[in-house]
mmCIF file with all atom_site columns, C-alpha atoms and ligand atoms in Angstrom:
data_model
loop_
_atom_site.group_PDB
_atom_site.id
_atom_site.type_symbol
_atom_site.label_atom_id
_atom_site.label_alt_id
_atom_site.label_comp_id
_atom_site.label_asym_id
_atom_site.label_entity_id
_atom_site.label_seq_id
_atom_site.pdbx_PDB_ins_code
_atom_site.Cartn_x
_atom_site.Cartn_y
_atom_site.Cartn_z
_atom_site.occupancy
_atom_site.B_iso_or_equiv
_atom_site.pdbx_formal_charge
_atom_site.auth_seq_id
_atom_site.auth_comp_id
_atom_site.auth_asym_id
_atom_site.auth_atom_id
_atom_site.pdbx_PDB_model_num
ATOM   1   C CA . MET S 1 1   ? 13.278 15.304 17.831  1.00 0.00 ? 1455 MET S CA 1
ATOM   2   C CA . LYS S 1 2   ? 12.255 11.713 17.332  1.00 0.00 ? 1456 LYS S CA 1
ATOM   3   C CA . ASN S 1 3   ? 10.682 11.883 13.917  1.00 0.00 ? 1457 ASN S CA 1
ATOM   4   C CA . ASN S 1 4   ? 11.781 12.225 10.351  1.00 0.00 ? 1458 ASN S CA 1
ATOM   5   C CA . VAL S 1 5   ? 12.588 15.566 8.771   1.00 0.00 ? 1459 VAL S CA 1
ATOM   6   C CA . ILE S 1 6   ? 11.256 15.703 5.233   1.00 0.00 ? 1460 ILE S CA 1
ATOM   7   C CA . LEU S 1 7   ? 12.286 18.204 2.589   1.00 0.00 ? 1461 LEU S CA 1
ATOM   8   C CA . THR S 1 8   ? 9.825  18.690 -0.215  1.00 0.00 ? 1462 THR S CA 1
ATOM   9   C CA . GLY S 1 9   ? 9.216  21.314 -2.901  1.00 0.00 ? 1463 GLY S CA 1
ATOM   10  C CA . PHE S 1 10  ? 9.499  21.800 -6.630  1.00 0.00 ? 1464 PHE S CA 1
ATOM   11  C CA . MET S 1 11  ? 12.439 20.655 -8.771  1.00 0.00 ? 1465 MET S CA 1
ATOM   12  C CA . GLY S 1 12  ? 15.473 22.874 -8.369  1.00 0.00 ? 1466 GLY S CA 1
ATOM   13  C CA . THR S 1 13  ? 14.613 24.131 -4.901  1.00 0.00 ? 1467 THR S CA 1
ATOM   14  C CA . GLY S 1 14  ? 17.622 22.338 -3.387  1.00 0.00 ? 1468 GLY S CA 1
ATOM   15  C CA . LYS S 1 15  ? 16.013 19.379 -1.609  1.00 0.00 ? 1469 LYS S CA 1
ATOM   16  C CA . THR S 1 16  ? 18.910 17.005 -2.266  1.00 0.00 ? 1470 THR S CA 1
ATOM   17  C CA . SER S 1 17  ? 21.851 19.325 -1.708  1.00 0.00 ? 1471 SER S CA 1
ATOM   18  C CA . LEU S 1 18  ? 20.341 20.989 1.357   1.00 0.00 ? 1472 LEU S CA 1
ATOM   19  C CA . GLY S 1 19  ? 19.058 17.650 2.659   1.00 0.00 ? 1473 GLY S CA 1
ATOM   20  C CA . LYS S 1 20  ? 22.603 16.258 2.729   1.00 0.00 ? 1474 LYS S CA 1
ATOM   21  C CA . VAL S 1 21  ? 23.909 19.272 4.641   1.00 0.00 ? 1475 VAL S CA 1
ATOM   22  C CA . LEU S 1 22  ? 20.967 19.232 7.040   1.00 0.00 ? 1476 LEU S CA 1
ATOM   23  C CA . ALA S 1 23  ? 21.402 15.516 7.732   1.00 0.00 ? 1477 ALA S CA 1
ATOM   24  C CA . THR S 1 24  ? 25.097 15.996 8.511   1.00 0.00 ? 1478 THR S CA 1
ATOM   25  C CA . LYS S 1 25  ? 24.277 18.892 10.771  1.00 0.00 ? 1479 LYS S CA 1
ATOM   26  C CA . LEU S 1 26  ? 21.616 16.900 12.631  1.00 0.00 ? 1480 LEU S CA 1
ATOM   27  C CA . GLY S 1 27  ? 23.736 13.717 12.696  1.00 0.00 ? 1481 GLY S CA 1
ATOM   28  C CA . ARG S 1 28  ? 21.072 11.720 10.909  1.00 0.00 ? 1482 ARG S CA 1
ATOM   29  C CA . PRO S 1 29  ? 21.071 9.427  7.876   1.00 0.00 ? 1483 PRO S CA 1
ATOM   30  C CA . PHE S 1 30  ? 19.958 11.065 4.637   1.00 0.00 ? 1484 PHE S CA 1
ATOM   31  C CA . VAL S 1 31  ? 17.712 9.368  2.086   1.00 0.00 ? 1485 VAL S CA 1
ATOM   32  C CA . ASP S 1 32  ? 16.836 10.892 -1.265  1.00 0.00 ? 1486 ASP S CA 1
ATOM   33  C CA . ILE S 1 33  ? 13.741 9.186  -2.674  1.00 0.00 ? 1487 ILE S CA 1
ATOM   34  C CA . ASP S 1 34  ? 14.804 9.603  -6.328  1.00 0.00 ? 1488 ASP S CA 1
ATOM   35  C CA . LYS S 1 35  ? 18.285 8.221  -5.614  1.00 0.00 ? 1489 LYS S CA 1
ATOM   36  C CA . LYS S 1 36  ? 16.778 5.293  -3.704  1.00 0.00 ? 1490 LYS S CA 1
ATOM   37  C CA . ILE S 1 37  ? 14.547 4.456  -6.682  1.00 0.00 ? 1491 ILE S CA 1
ATOM   38  C CA . GLU S 1 38  ? 17.427 4.814  -9.134  1.00 0.00 ? 1492 GLU S CA 1
ATOM   39  C CA . SER S 1 39  ? 19.707 2.535  -7.155  1.00 0.00 ? 1493 SER S CA 1
ATOM   40  C CA . GLU S 1 40  ? 17.016 -0.096 -6.593  1.00 0.00 ? 1494 GLU S CA 1
ATOM   41  C CA . GLN S 1 41  ? 15.893 -0.068 -10.227 1.00 0.00 ? 1495 GLN S CA 1
ATOM   42  C CA . LYS S 1 42  ? 19.424 0.357  -11.544 1.00 0.00 ? 1496 LYS S CA 1
ATOM   43  C CA . LEU S 1 43  ? 18.017 2.955  -13.932 1.00 0.00 ? 1497 LEU S CA 1
ATOM   44  C CA . SER S 1 44  ? 18.009 6.737  -13.968 1.00 0.00 ? 1498 SER S CA 1
ATOM   45  C CA . ILE S 1 45  ? 14.702 8.555  -13.403 1.00 0.00 ? 1499 ILE S CA 1
ATOM   46  C CA . PRO S 1 46  ? 14.620 9.803  -17.040 1.00 0.00 ? 1500 PRO S CA 1
ATOM   47  C CA . LYS S 1 47  ? 15.133 6.206  -18.227 1.00 0.00 ? 1501 LYS S CA 1
ATOM   48  C CA . ILE S 1 48  ? 12.347 4.937  -15.941 1.00 0.00 ? 1502 ILE S CA 1
ATOM   49  C CA . PHE S 1 49  ? 10.004 7.574  -17.417 1.00 0.00 ? 1503 PHE S CA 1
ATOM   50  C CA . GLU S 1 50  ? 11.120 6.742  -20.937 1.00 0.00 ? 1504 GLU S CA 1
ATOM   51  C CA . GLN S 1 51  ? 10.903 2.964  -20.657 1.00 0.00 ? 1505 GLN S CA 1
ATOM   52  C CA . PHE S 1 52  ? 7.952  2.473  -18.291 1.00 0.00 ? 1506 PHE S CA 1
ATOM   53  C CA . GLY S 1 53  ? 6.089  5.800  -18.130 1.00 0.00 ? 1507 GLY S CA 1
ATOM   54  C CA . GLU S 1 54  ? 5.299  8.254  -15.359 1.00 0.00 ? 1508 GLU S CA 1
ATOM   55  C CA . GLU S 1 55  ? 2.605  6.075  -13.758 1.00 0.00 ? 1509 GLU S CA 1
ATOM   56  C CA . HIS S 1 56  ? 5.141  3.325  -13.112 1.00 0.00 ? 1510 HIS S CA 1
ATOM   57  C CA . PHE S 1 57  ? 7.550  5.843  -11.601 1.00 0.00 ? 1511 PHE S CA 1
ATOM   58  C CA . ARG S 1 58  ? 4.785  7.140  -9.299  1.00 0.00 ? 1512 ARG S CA 1
ATOM   59  C CA . GLN S 1 59  ? 4.141  3.583  -8.058  1.00 0.00 ? 1513 GLN S CA 1
ATOM   60  C CA . LEU S 1 60  ? 7.850  3.143  -7.267  1.00 0.00 ? 1514 LEU S CA 1
ATOM   61  C CA . GLU S 1 61  ? 7.786  6.508  -5.509  1.00 0.00 ? 1515 GLU S CA 1
ATOM   62  C CA . LYS S 1 62  ? 4.747  5.475  -3.491  1.00 0.00 ? 1516 LYS S CA 1
ATOM   63  C CA . SER S 1 63  ? 6.333  2.266  -2.265  1.00 0.00 ? 1517 SER S CA 1
ATOM   64  C CA . ALA S 1 64  ? 9.522  4.138  -1.340  1.00 0.00 ? 1518 ALA S CA 1
ATOM   65  C CA . VAL S 1 65  ? 7.433  6.607  0.689   1.00 0.00 ? 1519 VAL S CA 1
ATOM   66  C CA . ARG S 1 66  ? 5.619  3.762  2.459   1.00 0.00 ? 1520 ARG S CA 1
ATOM   67  C CA . GLU S 1 67  ? 8.910  2.080  3.348   1.00 0.00 ? 1521 GLU S CA 1
ATOM   68  C CA . LEU S 1 68  ? 10.664 5.233  4.560   1.00 0.00 ? 1522 LEU S CA 1
ATOM   69  C CA . CYS S 1 69  ? 7.727  6.436  6.616   1.00 0.00 ? 1523 CYS S CA 1
ATOM   70  C CA . GLU S 1 70  ? 7.991  3.307  8.764   1.00 0.00 ? 1524 GLU S CA 1
ATOM   71  C CA . LYS S 1 71  ? 11.433 4.483  9.843   1.00 0.00 ? 1525 LYS S CA 1
ATOM   72  C CA . ARG S 1 72  ? 12.457 7.122  12.308  1.00 0.00 ? 1526 ARG S CA 1
ATOM   73  C CA . GLY S 1 73  ? 15.290 9.617  12.642  1.00 0.00 ? 1527 GLY S CA 1
ATOM   74  C CA . LEU S 1 74  ? 15.905 10.194 8.924   1.00 0.00 ? 1528 LEU S CA 1
ATOM   75  C CA . VAL S 1 75  ? 16.284 13.289 6.805   1.00 0.00 ? 1529 VAL S CA 1
ATOM   76  C CA . ILE S 1 76  ? 14.319 12.520 3.633   1.00 0.00 ? 1530 ILE S CA 1
ATOM   77  C CA . ALA S 1 77  ? 14.326 14.473 0.363   1.00 0.00 ? 1531 ALA S CA 1
ATOM   78  C CA . THR S 1 78  ? 11.243 13.789 -1.765  1.00 0.00 ? 1532 THR S CA 1
ATOM   79  C CA . GLY S 1 79  ? 10.951 14.229 -5.512  1.00 0.00 ? 1533 GLY S CA 1
ATOM   80  C CA . GLY S 1 80  ? 9.187  17.373 -6.669  1.00 0.00 ? 1534 GLY S CA 1
ATOM   81  C CA . GLY S 1 81  ? 5.942  15.541 -7.419  1.00 0.00 ? 1535 GLY S CA 1
ATOM   82  C CA . THR S 1 82  ? 5.863  13.147 -4.443  1.00 0.00 ? 1536 THR S CA 1
ATOM   83  C CA . VAL S 1 83  ? 3.415  15.184 -2.354  1.00 0.00 ? 1537 VAL S CA 1
ATOM   84  C CA . LYS S 1 84  ? 0.812  15.566 -5.090  1.00 0.00 ? 1538 LYS S CA 1
ATOM   85  C CA . ASP S 1 85  ? -0.310 12.075 -4.104  1.00 0.00 ? 1539 ASP S CA 1
ATOM   86  C CA . ALA S 1 86  ? -2.653 12.411 -1.119  1.00 0.00 ? 1540 ALA S CA 1
ATOM   87  C CA . GLU S 1 87  ? -1.517 9.181  0.537   1.00 0.00 ? 1541 GLU S CA 1
ATOM   88  C CA . ASN S 1 88  ? 2.158  10.120 0.184   1.00 0.00 ? 1542 ASN S CA 1
ATOM   89  C CA . LEU S 1 89  ? 1.535  13.503 1.742   1.00 0.00 ? 1543 LEU S CA 1
ATOM   90  C CA . GLN S 1 90  ? -0.444 12.042 4.607   1.00 0.00 ? 1544 GLN S CA 1
ATOM   91  C CA . LEU S 1 91  ? 2.171  9.363  5.323   1.00 0.00 ? 1545 LEU S CA 1
ATOM   92  C CA . LEU S 1 92  ? 5.023  11.868 5.192   1.00 0.00 ? 1546 LEU S CA 1
ATOM   93  C CA . LYS S 1 93  ? 3.199  14.277 7.475   1.00 0.00 ? 1547 LYS S CA 1
ATOM   94  C CA . SER S 1 94  ? 2.477  11.588 10.011  1.00 0.00 ? 1548 SER S CA 1
ATOM   95  C CA . SER S 1 95  ? 6.073  10.342 9.974   1.00 0.00 ? 1549 SER S CA 1
ATOM   96  C CA . GLY S 1 96  ? 7.687  13.700 10.675  1.00 0.00 ? 1550 GLY S CA 1
ATOM   97  C CA . LEU S 1 97  ? 7.961  17.400 9.947   1.00 0.00 ? 1551 LEU S CA 1
ATOM   98  C CA . VAL S 1 98  ? 7.486  18.356 6.321   1.00 0.00 ? 1552 VAL S CA 1
ATOM   99  C CA . ILE S 1 99  ? 9.504  21.363 5.198   1.00 0.00 ? 1553 ILE S CA 1
ATOM   100 C CA . CYS S 1 100 ? 8.748  22.807 1.794   1.00 0.00 ? 1554 CYS S CA 1
ATOM   101 C CA . LEU S 1 101 ? 11.487 24.650 -0.086  1.00 0.00 ? 1555 LEU S CA 1
ATOM   102 C CA . THR S 1 102 ? 10.138 27.290 -2.449  1.00 0.00 ? 1556 THR S CA 1
ATOM   103 C CA . CYS S 1 103 ? 11.726 29.291 -5.243  1.00 0.00 ? 1557 CYS S CA 1
ATOM   104 C CA . SER S 1 104 ? 10.715 31.706 -7.997  1.00 0.00 ? 1558 SER S CA 1
ATOM   105 C CA . PRO S 1 105 ? 9.866  30.124 -11.375 1.00 0.00 ? 1559 PRO S CA 1
ATOM   106 C CA . GLU S 1 106 ? 12.635 32.107 -13.090 1.00 0.00 ? 1560 GLU S CA 1
ATOM   107 C CA . GLU S 1 107 ? 15.288 30.817 -10.675 1.00 0.00 ? 1561 GLU S CA 1
ATOM   108 C CA . ILE S 1 108 ? 13.896 27.259 -10.993 1.00 0.00 ? 1562 ILE S CA 1
ATOM   109 C CA . LEU S 1 109 ? 14.331 27.612 -14.760 1.00 0.00 ? 1563 LEU S CA 1
ATOM   110 C CA . LEU S 1 110 ? 18.001 28.525 -14.322 1.00 0.00 ? 1564 LEU S CA 1
ATOM   111 C CA . ARG S 1 111 ? 18.710 25.833 -11.763 1.00 0.00 ? 1565 ARG S CA 1
ATOM   112 C CA . THR S 1 112 ? 16.977 23.023 -13.669 1.00 0.00 ? 1566 THR S CA 1
ATOM   113 C CA . ALA S 1 113 ? 18.770 24.034 -16.872 1.00 0.00 ? 1567 ALA S CA 1
ATOM   114 C CA . ARG S 1 114 ? 22.087 23.623 -15.089 1.00 0.00 ? 1568 ARG S CA 1
ATOM   115 C CA . ARG S 1 115 ? 21.416 20.241 -13.515 1.00 0.00 ? 1569 ARG S CA 1
ATOM   116 C CA . GLY S 1 116 ? 20.242 17.032 -15.175 1.00 0.00 ? 1570 GLY S CA 1
ATOM   117 C CA . GLU S 1 117 ? 17.277 15.933 -17.218 1.00 0.00 ? 1571 GLU S CA 1
ATOM   118 C CA . ARG S 1 118 ? 13.778 16.566 -15.849 1.00 0.00 ? 1572 ARG S CA 1
ATOM   119 C CA . PRO S 1 119 ? 11.248 14.414 -17.654 1.00 0.00 ? 1573 PRO S CA 1
ATOM   120 C CA . VAL S 1 120 ? 8.181  16.266 -16.360 1.00 0.00 ? 1574 VAL S CA 1
ATOM   121 C CA . LEU S 1 121 ? 9.556  19.594 -17.628 1.00 0.00 ? 1575 LEU S CA 1
ATOM   122 C CA . ASP S 1 122 ? 10.291 18.318 -21.097 1.00 0.00 ? 1576 ASP S CA 1
ATOM   123 C CA . ASP S 1 123 ? 6.703  17.652 -22.012 1.00 0.00 ? 1577 ASP S CA 1
ATOM   124 C CA . GLY S 1 124 ? 6.538  18.023 -25.745 1.00 0.00 ? 1578 GLY S CA 1
ATOM   125 C CA . GLY S 1 125 ? 8.004  21.343 -26.647 1.00 0.00 ? 1579 GLY S CA 1
ATOM   126 C CA . ASN S 1 126 ? 6.197  23.760 -24.324 1.00 0.00 ? 1580 ASN S CA 1
ATOM   127 C CA . GLU S 1 127 ? 8.301  26.627 -23.081 1.00 0.00 ? 1581 GLU S CA 1
ATOM   128 C CA . ARG S 1 128 ? 9.995  25.391 -19.904 1.00 0.00 ? 1582 ARG S CA 1
ATOM   129 C CA . LEU S 1 129 ? 9.120  28.501 -17.939 1.00 0.00 ? 1583 LEU S CA 1
ATOM   130 C CA . GLU S 1 130 ? 5.454  28.077 -18.839 1.00 0.00 ? 1584 GLU S CA 1
ATOM   131 C CA . THR S 1 131 ? 5.564  24.424 -17.800 1.00 0.00 ? 1585 THR S CA 1
ATOM   132 C CA . ILE S 1 132 ? 7.223  25.350 -14.506 1.00 0.00 ? 1586 ILE S CA 1
ATOM   133 C CA . LYS S 1 133 ? 4.557  27.986 -13.787 1.00 0.00 ? 1587 LYS S CA 1
ATOM   134 C CA . ARG S 1 134 ? 1.727  25.623 -14.687 1.00 0.00 ? 1588 ARG S CA 1
ATOM   135 C CA . LEU S 1 135 ? 3.071  22.783 -12.504 1.00 0.00 ? 1589 LEU S CA 1
ATOM   136 C CA . LEU S 1 136 ? 3.751  25.165 -9.619  1.00 0.00 ? 1590 LEU S CA 1
ATOM   137 C CA . ALA S 1 137 ? 0.141  26.356 -9.803  1.00 0.00 ? 1591 ALA S CA 1
ATOM   138 C CA . GLU S 1 138 ? -1.177 22.775 -9.989  1.00 0.00 ? 1592 GLU S CA 1
ATOM   139 C CA . ARG S 1 139 ? 0.919  21.717 -7.012  1.00 0.00 ? 1593 ARG S CA 1
ATOM   140 C CA . GLU S 1 140 ? 0.475  24.818 -4.877  1.00 0.00 ? 1594 GLU S CA 1
ATOM   141 C CA . GLU S 1 141 ? -2.231 23.284 -2.705  1.00 0.00 ? 1595 GLU S CA 1
ATOM   142 C CA . PHE S 1 142 ? -0.052 20.270 -1.872  1.00 0.00 ? 1596 PHE S CA 1
ATOM   143 C CA . TYR S 1 143 ? 3.085  22.240 -1.098  1.00 0.00 ? 1597 TYR S CA 1
ATOM   144 C CA . ALA S 1 144 ? 0.945  24.556 1.045   1.00 0.00 ? 1598 ALA S CA 1
ATOM   145 C CA . ARG S 1 145 ? 0.199  21.666 3.405   1.00 0.00 ? 1599 ARG S CA 1
ATOM   146 C CA . ALA S 1 146 ? 3.816  21.423 4.549   1.00 0.00 ? 1600 ALA S CA 1
ATOM   147 C CA . ASP S 1 147 ? 4.516  22.307 8.180   1.00 0.00 ? 1601 ASP S CA 1
ATOM   148 C CA . TYR S 1 148 ? 7.055  24.973 7.289   1.00 0.00 ? 1602 TYR S CA 1
ATOM   149 C CA . HIS S 1 149 ? 8.141  26.855 4.157   1.00 0.00 ? 1603 HIS S CA 1
ATOM   150 C CA . VAL S 1 150 ? 11.525 28.346 3.319   1.00 0.00 ? 1604 VAL S CA 1
ATOM   151 C CA . ASP S 1 151 ? 12.098 30.483 0.243   1.00 0.00 ? 1605 ASP S CA 1
ATOM   152 C CA . THR S 1 152 ? 15.420 29.548 -1.330  1.00 0.00 ? 1606 THR S CA 1
ATOM   153 C CA . THR S 1 153 ? 15.441 32.093 -4.178  1.00 0.00 ? 1607 THR S CA 1
ATOM   154 C CA . GLU S 1 154 ? 17.727 34.635 -2.542  1.00 0.00 ? 1608 GLU S CA 1
ATOM   155 C CA . TRP S 1 155 ? 19.219 32.899 0.465   1.00 0.00 ? 1609 TRP S CA 1
ATOM   156 C CA . SER S 1 156 ? 22.544 31.096 0.632   1.00 0.00 ? 1610 SER S CA 1
ATOM   157 C CA . PRO S 1 157 ? 22.553 27.394 1.621   1.00 0.00 ? 1611 PRO S CA 1
ATOM   158 C CA . LEU S 1 158 ? 23.915 28.428 5.028   1.00 0.00 ? 1612 LEU S CA 1
ATOM   159 C CA . GLN S 1 159 ? 21.036 30.821 5.660   1.00 0.00 ? 1613 GLN S CA 1
ATOM   160 C CA . ILE S 1 160 ? 18.489 28.213 4.604   1.00 0.00 ? 1614 ILE S CA 1
ATOM   161 C CA . ILE S 1 161 ? 19.990 25.516 6.831   1.00 0.00 ? 1615 ILE S CA 1
ATOM   162 C CA . ASP S 1 162 ? 20.141 27.931 9.770   1.00 0.00 ? 1616 ASP S CA 1
ATOM   163 C CA . ASP S 1 163 ? 16.517 28.855 9.261   1.00 0.00 ? 1617 ASP S CA 1
ATOM   164 C CA . ILE S 1 164 ? 15.436 25.198 9.118   1.00 0.00 ? 1618 ILE S CA 1
ATOM   165 C CA . CYS S 1 165 ? 17.478 24.361 12.241  1.00 0.00 ? 1619 CYS S CA 1
ATOM   166 C CA . ARG S 1 166 ? 15.903 27.283 14.070  1.00 0.00 ? 1620 ARG S CA 1
ATOM   167 C CA . TYR S 1 167 ? 12.476 25.959 13.128  1.00 0.00 ? 1621 TYR S CA 1
ATOM   168 C CA . LEU S 1 168 ? 13.351 22.402 14.197  1.00 0.00 ? 1622 LEU S CA 1
ATOM   169 C CA . ARG S 1 169 ? 14.806 23.467 17.545  1.00 0.00 ? 1623 ARG S CA 1
ATOM   170 C CA . GLN S 1 170 ? 11.352 24.057 19.010  1.00 0.00 ? 1624 GLN S CA 1
ATOM   171 C CA . PHE S 1 171 ? 10.519 20.344 18.568  1.00 0.00 ? 1625 PHE S CA 1
ATOM   172 C CA . ARG S 1 172 ? 13.621 19.103 20.341  1.00 0.00 ? 1626 ARG S CA 1
ATOM   173 C CA . SER S 1 173 ? 12.753 17.106 23.398  1.00 0.00 ? 1627 SER S CA 1
HETATM 174 C C1 . S3P H 2 .   ? 9.570  15.165 -10.452 1.00 0.00 ? 706  S3P H C1 1
HETATM 175 C C2 . S3P H 2 .   ? 10.702 15.626 -9.832  1.00 0.00 ? 706  S3P H C2 1
HETATM 176 C C3 . S3P H 2 .   ? 11.969 14.884 -9.833  1.00 0.00 ? 706  S3P H C3 1
HETATM 177 C C4 . S3P H 2 .   ? 11.731 13.385 -10.017 1.00 0.00 ? 706  S3P H C4 1
HETATM 178 C C5 . S3P H 2 .   ? 10.883 13.141 -11.217 1.00 0.00 ? 706  S3P H C5 1
HETATM 179 C C6 . S3P H 2 .   ? 9.522  13.837 -11.134 1.00 0.00 ? 706  S3P H C6 1
HETATM 180 C C7 . S3P H 2 .   ? 8.336  15.985 -10.417 1.00 0.00 ? 706  S3P H C7 1
HETATM 181 O O1 . S3P H 2 .   ? 12.639 15.093 -8.593  1.00 0.00 ? 706  S3P H O1 1
HETATM 182 O O2 . S3P H 2 .   ? 11.115 12.845 -8.883  1.00 0.00 ? 706  S3P H O2 1
HETATM 183 O O3 . S3P H 2 .   ? 11.606 13.589 -12.331 1.00 0.00 ? 706  S3P H O3 1
HETATM 184 O O4 . S3P H 2 .   ? 7.251  15.465 -10.771 1.00 0.00 ? 706  S3P H O4 1
HETATM 185 O O5 . S3P H 2 .   ? 8.425  17.160 -10.003 1.00 0.00 ? 706  S3P H O5 1
HETATM 186 P P1 . S3P H 2 .   ? 13.438 16.451 -8.195  1.00 0.00 ? 706  S3P H P1 1
HETATM 187 O O6 . S3P H 2 .   ? 12.438 17.398 -7.649  1.00 0.00 ? 706  S3P H O6 1
HETATM 188 O O7 . S3P H 2 .   ? 14.393 15.982 -7.153  1.00 0.00 ? 706  S3P H O7 1
HETATM 189 O O8 . S3P H 2 .   ? 14.113 16.939 -9.429  1.00 0.00 ? 706  S3P H O8 1
#
């Protein structure tokens, strides 16, 4: 495998936590796009949204994608909205294998309630579950373009990692 392995999918599907485990297992460096932006900007994602707006965040995300796609041999976790930009998706797909983690809206609701602020889910008082379902529907076509999909709703992290490794094995040279 000479190319990047990219984990994408909605918020709460486990891109960051599974990405770290996968990278260790494959002996590759791991880069989380949100964490990269936060450390370069010295601001959390919610603060970037609050102070500069979503459009600014998307520009930062785009330049991070451009930079990372020039590299090889990484495991990359995207943000949940990274692939809704056509150029991002195309760059990621040409730099490696794009694996989309999926999950039921109800489980996403539970997981995102447990962990951290999510600016795109807190959009002015709508029910979170409704917002999750609406965004999932809007993003379906982009997530569908991934090379491989793994449903994380029921599986343990170990099962998910095993499944991804099984998929990746066929590309080993
Ligand atoms: C976003 C998902 C977040 C982060 C930002 C926007 C989205 O990443 O990039 O808050 O639009 O779905 P995670 O999926 O890692 O939470």
